């Protein structure tokens, strides 16, 4: 393929009617895959029926014949049985919630920031130790971005629920800044062209350098859909509200392409 077309949903938090309205607008014939960028579900007890009812059923017939990919949000790591999320979105990579994939000319690295709370690991009594989890993910990402499947792609996109912002709060507990300090250098080295995030329940578009990142960073609003269409040399980014109205649109030129050594 010479193009790549996909739609992104995030921070739905079980608001089924809005989710269904956003999905109903998608042109299935012009969409290669759907991406759920975290916090689609907010449940105290994760069972397969809950996940399917709130994450997949509102998409209607869209999943028929096209992939649905997933990045875990902080809410999908909370409550009872959060490991069951991996049963609905299975993945054979080293960990179920971070991985790479390629669609035509675009390579994707999907990351999992984990819990956003100040006492991230203390809350989980050893069931989830996010400091170690993120450290292992950094080591994995260094190797994964050297794979020819990834590094030879004309465009490279990072998908992560929590944005990597150079936040004015300099506390190490603020996950946005921690991610920025610890992940951004390796993503820059990998030649990332765009980061798509969520979590903040507001729309932000940071041009290169705004957050001390060499690539643009788009934070999609809650209950909004982001449509992305890559054609050789550029990607068009457009957001829609539940009424089908365009709220933002821009064309990002992909000028430089870092390839494998």
C-alpha positions as MATLAB code, in Angstrom:
seq = 'XXXXXXXXXXXXXXXXXXXXXXXXXXXXXXXXXXXXXXXXXXXXXXXXXXXXXXXXXXXXXXXXXXXXXXXXXXXXXXXXXXXXXXXXXXXXXXXXXXXXXXXXXXXXXXXXXXXXXXXXXXXXXXXXXXXXXXXXXXXXXXXXXXXXXXXXXXXXXXXXXXXXXXXXXXXXXXXXXXXXXXXXXXXXXXXXXXXXXXXXXXXXXXXXXXXXXXXXXXXXXXXXXXXXXXXXXXXXXXXXXXXXXXXXXXXXXXXXXXXXX';
ca = [
       0.000    0.000    0.000;
       1.109    3.572   -0.648;
      -1.412    5.138    1.758;
      -2.571    4.561    5.335;
      -5.973    5.643    6.645;
      -7.172    5.132   10.217;
      -9.523    6.529   12.872;
      -8.654    7.054   16.541;
     -11.019    7.013   19.543;
      -9.998    7.736   23.137;
     -11.278    8.661   26.609;
     -14.811    7.488   25.877;
     -15.221    6.270   29.486;
     -18.259    4.156   28.637;
     -20.246    7.063   27.129;
     -21.860    4.718   24.672;
     -24.157    7.100   22.791;
     -21.371    9.552   21.918;
     -19.079    6.682   20.988;
     -21.727    5.162   18.727;
     -22.351    8.533   17.047;
     -18.646    9.020   16.325;
     -18.289    5.517   14.924;
     -21.356    5.851   12.704;
     -19.663    8.683   10.780;
     -16.620    6.622    9.755;
     -16.350    5.848    6.055;
     -15.576    2.158    6.281;
     -14.517    1.948    2.645;
     -11.848    4.608    3.252;
     -10.565    3.298    6.598;
      -7.853    0.665    6.953;
      -8.078    0.139   10.706;
      -9.459    1.575   13.963;
      -7.308    2.521   16.937;
      -8.593    2.751   20.523;
      -6.110    4.985   22.364;
      -7.052    4.195   25.928;
      -9.745    4.843   28.559;
     -12.505    3.517   26.358;
     -13.749    1.629   29.430;
     -13.840    2.717   33.078;
     -14.911   -0.304   35.086;
     -14.315   -1.519   38.615;
     -14.346   -5.135   37.489;
     -13.043   -6.083   34.059;
     -14.765   -9.050   32.514;
     -14.950   -9.941   28.844;
     -18.639   -9.022   28.580;
     -17.992   -5.506   29.934;
     -15.105   -4.894   27.569;
     -16.970   -6.146   24.526;
     -20.129   -4.208   25.409;
     -18.413   -0.861   25.920;
     -15.283   -1.043   23.761;
     -16.433   -2.961   20.684;
     -20.228   -3.103   20.317;
     -20.677    0.680   19.823;
     -18.445    0.413   16.732;
     -21.285   -1.429   14.981;
     -20.179   -3.172   11.797;
     -16.867   -1.314   11.515;
     -14.743   -4.138   13.001;
     -16.019   -6.524   10.304;
     -13.129   -6.903    7.894;
     -10.734   -4.368    9.456;
      -8.434   -4.533   12.476;
      -9.154   -2.852   15.801;
      -5.948   -1.987   17.660;
      -5.608   -0.885   21.264;
      -3.390    1.126   23.594;
      -4.117    0.773   27.289;
      -5.161    3.885   29.206;
      -4.624    4.455   32.909;
      -8.241    3.558   33.691;
      -7.887    0.185   31.967;
      -5.125   -0.631   34.448;
      -7.318   -0.012   37.500;
      -9.911   -2.051   39.349;
     -10.275   -5.831   39.511;
      -8.995   -8.169   36.798;
      -7.437   -5.531   34.498;
      -5.354   -8.327   32.954;
      -8.512   -9.510   31.202;
      -8.217   -6.530   28.849;
      -5.428   -8.487   27.158;
      -7.850  -11.342   26.482;
     -10.036   -9.060   24.369;
      -7.049   -7.424   22.655;
      -4.505  -10.264   22.479;
      -0.918   -9.635   21.473;
       2.005  -12.054   21.261;
       4.745   -9.457   21.796;
       6.788   -9.452   25.041;
       4.012   -7.580   26.859;
       0.374   -7.300   25.799;
       0.149   -3.508   25.831;
       3.236   -2.319   23.970;
       4.131   -3.385   20.468;
       4.986   -2.242   16.954;
       3.103   -2.778   13.717;
       3.314   -1.615   10.125;
       0.556   -0.663    7.711;
       1.805    0.131    4.240;
       4.191    3.095    4.436;
       3.566    3.882    8.125;
       5.214    2.174   11.104;
       3.667    2.483   14.560;
       5.101    2.030   18.031;
       2.422    1.637   20.704;
       3.475    2.384   24.293;
       1.806    1.882   27.671;
       2.377    4.609   30.275;
       0.508    2.746   33.010;
      -0.946    4.455   36.050;
      -0.967    8.257   36.205;
      -1.570    8.621   39.960;
       1.091   10.051   42.283;
       1.503    6.763   44.201;
       1.539    4.609   41.096;
       2.946    1.304   42.316;
       2.144    1.662   46.024;
      -1.575    1.407   45.225;
      -1.202   -2.057   43.704;
       0.541   -3.991   46.493;
       3.023   -5.603   44.129;
       0.461   -6.627   41.517;
       1.786   -3.921   39.200;
       5.175   -2.253   39.625;
       5.061    0.487   37.011;
       8.574    1.815   37.568;
      10.036   -1.553   36.558;
       7.441   -1.953   33.818;
       8.385    1.365   32.214;
      12.111    0.664   32.541;
      11.663   -2.660   30.713;
       9.574   -0.917   28.062;
      12.357    1.588   27.370;
      14.834   -1.240   26.772;
      12.349   -3.013   24.501;
      11.628    0.192   22.522;
      15.321    0.739   21.766;
      15.473   -2.645   20.052;
      12.023   -2.559   18.453;
      12.698    0.715   16.636;
      15.806   -0.808   15.021;
      13.792   -3.550   13.331;
      13.752   -2.942    9.543;
       9.967   -3.336    9.594;
       9.904   -0.162   11.669;
      12.957    1.881   10.774;
      12.620    1.549    6.992;
       9.087    3.018    6.998;
       8.602    6.383    5.234;
       6.610    7.620    8.267;
       6.781    6.663   11.948;
       4.043    7.347   14.509;
       4.029    6.815   18.282;
       0.658    5.999   19.862;
       0.413    6.408   23.652;
      -2.474    7.318   25.934;
      -0.515    9.715   28.185;
       1.158   12.586   26.311;
       4.873   13.254   26.790;
       4.680   16.908   27.813;
       7.518   19.002   29.184;
       5.192   20.063   31.983;
       5.938   23.098   34.187;
       5.456   20.826   37.214;
       8.974   19.412   37.531;
       8.000   16.664   39.987;
       9.222   13.182   39.108;
       5.764   11.931   40.032;
       4.147   13.805   37.164;
       4.000   11.061   34.570;
       3.748   13.369   31.551;
       7.126   14.917   32.330;
       8.693   11.583   33.345;
       7.741   10.123   29.970;
       9.093   13.201   28.218;
      12.466   12.953   29.968;
      12.871    9.192   29.635;
      11.204    8.298   26.322;
      11.552   11.336   24.056;
      15.304   10.931   23.383;
      14.938    7.380   22.090;
      11.886    8.329   20.016;
      13.836   11.208   18.514;
      16.660    8.819   17.683;
      14.124    6.457   16.091;
      12.926    9.251   13.783;
       9.346    9.563   15.066;
       7.357   11.953   12.849;
       4.219   12.301   15.012;
       2.911   11.356   18.466;
      -0.825   10.814   19.028;
      -1.972   10.892   22.664;
      -5.062   11.336   24.826;
      -5.784   11.372   28.614;
      -6.208   15.134   29.205;
      -9.819   15.414   27.964;
      -8.893   18.450   25.911;
      -7.440   19.075   22.486;
      -3.814   20.178   22.170;
      -1.664   20.339   19.055;
       2.008   21.026   19.768;
       4.189   21.897   16.810;
       7.797   20.640   16.842;
       9.775   22.316   19.604;
       6.740   23.512   21.585;
       7.193   20.797   24.192;
      10.907   20.335   23.473;
      10.088   17.466   21.135;
      11.404   17.379   17.560;
       8.086   15.967   16.345;
       4.516   17.342   16.580;
       2.329   15.992   19.380;
      -1.449   15.771   19.032;
      -3.568   15.222   22.151;
      -7.052   14.220   21.061;
     -10.053   15.429   23.045;
     -12.419   13.053   24.819;
     -15.480   11.962   22.869;
     -13.896   13.178   19.650;
     -12.640   11.114   16.726;
      -9.347   11.719   14.973;
      -9.095   10.673   11.325;
      -5.626   10.308    9.828;
      -4.780    9.869    6.156;
      -1.187    9.392    5.038;
      -0.228    9.904    1.420;
       3.359   10.038    0.178;
       5.104   12.926    1.933;
       2.238   14.111    4.141;
      -0.470   13.152    6.607;
      -3.822   14.904    7.046;
      -5.155   15.045   10.621;
      -8.829   15.891   11.179;
     -10.955   15.763   14.346;
     -14.745   15.417   14.432;
     -17.321   15.860   17.190;
     -20.357   13.647   17.729;
     -22.413   15.799   15.360;
     -19.966   15.131   12.541;
     -18.551   18.672   12.523;
     -14.854   19.229   11.855;
     -13.135   20.818   14.858;
      -9.526   20.784   13.662;
      -7.668   19.937   10.493;
      -4.063   20.236    9.438;
      -1.674   18.744    6.917;
       1.676   17.656    8.310;
       4.509   17.462    5.818;
       6.809   14.495    6.413;
      10.038   16.111    5.244;
      12.823   13.948    6.615;
      12.806   10.188    6.918;
      15.278    8.389    9.116;
      16.043    4.906    7.833;
      17.889    1.925    9.232;
      21.636    2.294    9.741;
];
